[in-house]
XYZ file of C-alpha atoms in Angstrom:
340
model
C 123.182 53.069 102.625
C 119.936 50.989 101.806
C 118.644 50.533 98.224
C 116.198 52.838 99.088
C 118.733 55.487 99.655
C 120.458 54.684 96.322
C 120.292 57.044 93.402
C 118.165 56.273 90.729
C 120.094 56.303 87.044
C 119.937 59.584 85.512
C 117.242 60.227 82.719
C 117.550 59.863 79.304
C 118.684 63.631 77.816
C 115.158 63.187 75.772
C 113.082 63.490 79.033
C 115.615 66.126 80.225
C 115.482 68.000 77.532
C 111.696 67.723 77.010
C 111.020 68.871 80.584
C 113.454 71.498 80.475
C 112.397 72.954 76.938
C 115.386 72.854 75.162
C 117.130 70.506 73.115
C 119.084 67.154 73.665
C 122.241 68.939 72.594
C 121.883 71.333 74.703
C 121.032 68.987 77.694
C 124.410 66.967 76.922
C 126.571 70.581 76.386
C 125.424 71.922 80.169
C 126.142 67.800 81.569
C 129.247 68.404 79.626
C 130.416 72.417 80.826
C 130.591 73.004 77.336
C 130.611 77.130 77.734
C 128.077 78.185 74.785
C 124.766 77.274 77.152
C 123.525 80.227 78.955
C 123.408 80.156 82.871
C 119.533 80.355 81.977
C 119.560 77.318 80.393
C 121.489 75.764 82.924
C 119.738 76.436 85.501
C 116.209 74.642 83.850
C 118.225 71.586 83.460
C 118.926 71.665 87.154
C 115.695 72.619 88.266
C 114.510 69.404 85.765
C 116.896 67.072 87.751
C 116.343 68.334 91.387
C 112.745 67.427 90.399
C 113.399 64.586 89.540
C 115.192 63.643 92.635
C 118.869 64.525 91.759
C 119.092 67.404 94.321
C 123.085 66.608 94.128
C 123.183 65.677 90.404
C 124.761 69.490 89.416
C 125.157 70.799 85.998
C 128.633 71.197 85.194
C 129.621 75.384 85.164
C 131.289 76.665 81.886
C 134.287 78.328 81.878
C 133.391 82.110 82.716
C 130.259 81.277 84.866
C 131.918 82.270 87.988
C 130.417 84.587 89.770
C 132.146 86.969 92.694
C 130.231 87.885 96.256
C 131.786 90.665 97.542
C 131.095 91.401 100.975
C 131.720 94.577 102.661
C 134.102 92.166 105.232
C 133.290 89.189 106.817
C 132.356 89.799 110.707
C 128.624 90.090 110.068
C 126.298 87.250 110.918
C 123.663 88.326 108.346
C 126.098 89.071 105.862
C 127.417 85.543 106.255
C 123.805 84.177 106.299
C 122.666 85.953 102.911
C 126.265 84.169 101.179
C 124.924 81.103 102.706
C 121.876 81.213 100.809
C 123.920 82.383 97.676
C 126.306 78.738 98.311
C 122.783 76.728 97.759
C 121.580 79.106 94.508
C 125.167 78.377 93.155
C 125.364 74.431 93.786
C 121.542 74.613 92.109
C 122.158 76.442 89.340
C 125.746 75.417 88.515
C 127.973 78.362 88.952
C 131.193 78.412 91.184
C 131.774 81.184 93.425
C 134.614 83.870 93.980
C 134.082 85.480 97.538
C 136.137 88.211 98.226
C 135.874 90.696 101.622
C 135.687 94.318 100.306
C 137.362 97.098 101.423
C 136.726 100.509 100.343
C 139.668 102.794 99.177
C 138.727 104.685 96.265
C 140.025 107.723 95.693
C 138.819 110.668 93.609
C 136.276 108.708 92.486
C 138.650 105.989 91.063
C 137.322 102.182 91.806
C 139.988 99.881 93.498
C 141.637 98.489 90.544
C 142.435 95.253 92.873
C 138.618 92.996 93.010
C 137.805 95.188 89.830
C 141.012 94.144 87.506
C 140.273 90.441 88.842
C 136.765 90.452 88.000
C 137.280 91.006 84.372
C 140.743 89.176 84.314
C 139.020 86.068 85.527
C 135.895 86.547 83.029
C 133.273 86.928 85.762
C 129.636 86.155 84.878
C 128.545 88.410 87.396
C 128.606 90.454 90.744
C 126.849 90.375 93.868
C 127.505 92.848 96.198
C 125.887 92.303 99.725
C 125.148 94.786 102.353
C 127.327 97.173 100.187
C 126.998 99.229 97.308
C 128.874 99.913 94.469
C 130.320 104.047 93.716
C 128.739 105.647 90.476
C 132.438 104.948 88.840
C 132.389 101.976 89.893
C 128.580 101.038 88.386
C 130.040 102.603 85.255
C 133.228 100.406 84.944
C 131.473 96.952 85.305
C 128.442 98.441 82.748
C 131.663 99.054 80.511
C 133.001 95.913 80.277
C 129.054 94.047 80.344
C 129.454 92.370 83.961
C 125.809 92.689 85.292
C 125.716 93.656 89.339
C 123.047 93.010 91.741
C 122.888 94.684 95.519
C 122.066 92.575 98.518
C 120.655 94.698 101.374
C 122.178 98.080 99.945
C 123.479 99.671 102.838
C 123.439 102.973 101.107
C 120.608 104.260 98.609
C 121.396 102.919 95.425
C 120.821 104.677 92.110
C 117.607 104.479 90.119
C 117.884 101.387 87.595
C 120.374 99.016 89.690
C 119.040 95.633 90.423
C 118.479 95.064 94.095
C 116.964 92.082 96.107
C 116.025 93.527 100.186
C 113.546 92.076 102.444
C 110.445 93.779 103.073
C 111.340 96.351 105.771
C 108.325 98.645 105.723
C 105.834 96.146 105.748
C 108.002 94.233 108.172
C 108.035 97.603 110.879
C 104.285 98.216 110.164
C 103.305 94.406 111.370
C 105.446 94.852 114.396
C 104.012 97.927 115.108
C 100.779 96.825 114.551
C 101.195 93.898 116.610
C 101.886 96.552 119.462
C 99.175 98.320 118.614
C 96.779 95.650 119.137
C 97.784 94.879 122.286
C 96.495 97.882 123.272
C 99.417 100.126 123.555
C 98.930 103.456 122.352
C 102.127 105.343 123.640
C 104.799 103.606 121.432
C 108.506 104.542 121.227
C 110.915 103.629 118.299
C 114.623 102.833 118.161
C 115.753 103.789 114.792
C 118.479 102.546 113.298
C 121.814 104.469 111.509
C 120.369 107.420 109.125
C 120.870 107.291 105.724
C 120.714 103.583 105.785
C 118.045 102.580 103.433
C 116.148 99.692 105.769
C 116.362 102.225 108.766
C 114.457 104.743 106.381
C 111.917 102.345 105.362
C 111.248 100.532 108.991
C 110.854 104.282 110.594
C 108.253 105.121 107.650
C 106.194 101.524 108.514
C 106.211 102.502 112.218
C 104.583 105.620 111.245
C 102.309 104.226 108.904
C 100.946 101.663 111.359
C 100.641 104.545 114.080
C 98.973 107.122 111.507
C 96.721 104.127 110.296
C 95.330 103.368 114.197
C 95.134 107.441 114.398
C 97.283 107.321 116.660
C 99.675 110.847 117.277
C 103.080 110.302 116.659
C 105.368 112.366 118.953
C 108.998 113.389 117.545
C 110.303 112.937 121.153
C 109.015 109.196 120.989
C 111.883 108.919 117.477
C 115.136 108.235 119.008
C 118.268 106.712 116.861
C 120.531 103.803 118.037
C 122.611 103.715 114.981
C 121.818 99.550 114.998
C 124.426 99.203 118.008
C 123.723 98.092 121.718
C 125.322 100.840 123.834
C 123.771 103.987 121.425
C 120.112 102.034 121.529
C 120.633 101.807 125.253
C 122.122 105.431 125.300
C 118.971 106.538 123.265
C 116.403 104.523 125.487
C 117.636 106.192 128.656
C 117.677 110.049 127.098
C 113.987 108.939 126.243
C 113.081 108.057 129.591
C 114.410 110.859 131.283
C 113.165 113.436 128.626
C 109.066 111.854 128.293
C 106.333 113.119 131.276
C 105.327 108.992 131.348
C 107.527 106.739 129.638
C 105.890 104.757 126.799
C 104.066 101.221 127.236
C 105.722 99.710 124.187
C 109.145 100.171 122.417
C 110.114 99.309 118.460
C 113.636 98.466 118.151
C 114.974 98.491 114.487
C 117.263 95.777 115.332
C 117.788 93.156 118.054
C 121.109 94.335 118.516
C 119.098 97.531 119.915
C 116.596 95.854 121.554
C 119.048 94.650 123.686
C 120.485 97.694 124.585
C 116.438 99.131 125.216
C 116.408 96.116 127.536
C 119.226 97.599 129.601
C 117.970 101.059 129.757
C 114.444 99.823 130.795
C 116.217 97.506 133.630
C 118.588 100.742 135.013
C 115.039 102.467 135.368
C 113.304 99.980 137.251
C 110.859 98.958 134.440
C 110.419 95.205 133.592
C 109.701 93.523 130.180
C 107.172 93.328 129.180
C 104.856 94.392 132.617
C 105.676 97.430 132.275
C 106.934 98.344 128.579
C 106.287 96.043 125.709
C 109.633 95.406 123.097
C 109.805 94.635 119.857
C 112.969 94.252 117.907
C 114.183 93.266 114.042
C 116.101 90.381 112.732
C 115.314 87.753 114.547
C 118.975 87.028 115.493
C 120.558 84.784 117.552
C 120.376 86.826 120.973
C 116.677 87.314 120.001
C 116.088 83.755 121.472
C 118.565 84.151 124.108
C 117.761 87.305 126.148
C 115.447 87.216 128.904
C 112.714 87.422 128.234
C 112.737 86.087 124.668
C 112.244 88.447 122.269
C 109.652 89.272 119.991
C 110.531 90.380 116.497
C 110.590 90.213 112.758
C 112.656 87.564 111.248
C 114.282 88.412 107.866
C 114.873 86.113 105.172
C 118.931 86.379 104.968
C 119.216 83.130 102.590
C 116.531 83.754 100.460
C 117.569 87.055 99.612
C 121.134 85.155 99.036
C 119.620 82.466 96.600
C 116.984 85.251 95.144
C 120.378 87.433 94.023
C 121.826 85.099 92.633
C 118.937 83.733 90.321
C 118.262 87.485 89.471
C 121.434 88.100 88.605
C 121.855 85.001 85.782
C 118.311 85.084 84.597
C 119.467 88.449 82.412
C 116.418 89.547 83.386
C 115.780 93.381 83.536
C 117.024 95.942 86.222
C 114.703 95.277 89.038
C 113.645 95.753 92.724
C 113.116 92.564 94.514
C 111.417 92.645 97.648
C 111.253 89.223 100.101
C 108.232 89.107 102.790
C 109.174 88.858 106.746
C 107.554 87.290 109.679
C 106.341 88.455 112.862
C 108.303 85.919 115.218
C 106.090 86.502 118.604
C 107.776 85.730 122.043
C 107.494 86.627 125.540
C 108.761 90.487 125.246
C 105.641 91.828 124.576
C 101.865 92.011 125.940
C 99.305 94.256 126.522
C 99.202 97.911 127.600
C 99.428 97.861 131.404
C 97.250 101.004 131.151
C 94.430 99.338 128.958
């Protein structure tokens, strides 16, 4: 380590304190854990520090400023991406972390009594529950006992009035779209993902937006579902193919996961990406990069909607909708129309 890399003594709690707003007491309570300084408060004291150049200097958590994750189990990539940006949030803003993989067995309408008897035995400061949603008794048993809740990429409508942080899916499925459209491609398919789910909903209204918007028609038989997995997309794609008079010059997948499987369905019918049919997908996941030709799609923010949560969910600010923007990630899978 050279003196450069060498940390710099820590401020006096005046400047601290006068930064953060608050007072040196408090500054010295949140060093200290002490347990009557708000996770609010906390977290200005980091923020003062990290500015300061102390992006590992961490303010101590009181006791009952852990927060639980639940995850609706633990084999999902994106699921495990959005925790990861929930791991920064909490080493920035001082909290400790109870992850738990959830498993749904109510019955009758009773909540688990396991992860919700723990919660309030271990004097949670909060939940996050990502890429699952919480039943209506279950919404009312937390609100009981005053342990606020925020959703992560709800993968059910939630109810009017509960917090959620998403990314932008409609605008994210319009830009794609769009990006097809100006290419030239007026004949454009879409690969929607499981119904019901509340980001299929919204990135098969953008599509139609973005086509409605060019005035272009929208044809039901061009709508066909892939439930977000490989073989249905791929299923879907080829039903599509054989049912259309032409097949279309550009498809929408609502996932990577499906674009992949439109990528087999287009190679079983003699139709190369993207000479023949331009394809789009969502995610921007790992095989996005690695299939051949590279994909095209919309990258989602999975650790900023992590780190967002969690912020939301200690600021005690109002029940809110928070919405995160995408990105068009543009790659070799799509080009113009080969009929323009």
């Amino acid at each position: 380590m050279t003196a450069d890399d060498q940390p710099q003594p820590l401020p006096k709690l005046a400047v601290i304190a006068r930064e953060a707003g608050v007072s040196v007491a408090t500054v010295s309570k949140a060093l200290n854990g002490r347990s009557d300084v708000s996770p609010h408060t906390r977290r200005l004291i980091a923020e003062v520090l990290e500015r300061r150049g102390y992006p590992r200097q961490r303010v101590k958590p009181a006791r009952g400023s852990l927060v639980d994750v639940m995850l609706q189990g633990l084999d999902s990539v994106y699921a495990l991406a959005i925790l990861g940006g929930v791991e920064d949030a909490a080493w920035r803003l001082g909290v400790d972390l109870v992850v738990s993989a959830v498993v749904d067995r109510t019955k009758n309408g009773q909540p688990p009594p396991a992860w919700l008897d723990r919660i309030s035995a271990r004097d949670s400061a909060g939940v996050l529950l990502v890429r699952t949603s919480p039943t209506a008794t279950q919404r009312t048993w937390l609100a009981d006992r005053g342990i606020p809740a925020v959703i992560v990429d709800p993968r059910r409508k939630p109810s009017p009035g509960v917090p959620v942080v998403v990314s932008a899916n409609r605008a994210g499925a319009r830009t794609a779209t769009e990006h097809l459209i100006n290419l030239g491609h007026e004949r454009i398919a879409i690969v929607t993902g499981r119904p019901g789910v509340p980001c299929a909903a919204e990135r098969l209204a953008g599509y139609r937006e973005a086509m409605a918007a060019a005035g272009l028609r929208v044809d039901p038989r061009w709508e066909v579902c892939g439930y977000f997995q490989t073989e249905s997309a791929s299923r879907a794609t080829k039903e599509l193919l054989a049912t259309l008079p032409e097949p279309p010059t550009a498809v929408f997948a609502c996932s990577d996961s499906m674009a992949v499987g439109v990528y087999q369905a287009l190679g079983e019918h003699g139709l190369h990406v993207p000479d023949d049919v331009s394809v789009v997908g969502y995610d921007d996941s790992w095989a996005a990069e690695h299939v051949s030709p590279a994909l095209t799609t919309v990258r989602q923010p999975w650790p900023e909607l992590g780190s967002a949560a969690l912020t939301a969910l200690l600021s005690g600010a109002p029940a809110t909708r928070t919405e995160l923007p995408t990105a068009l990630v543009i790659r070799s899978s799509t080009g113009g129309s080969p009929r323009v």
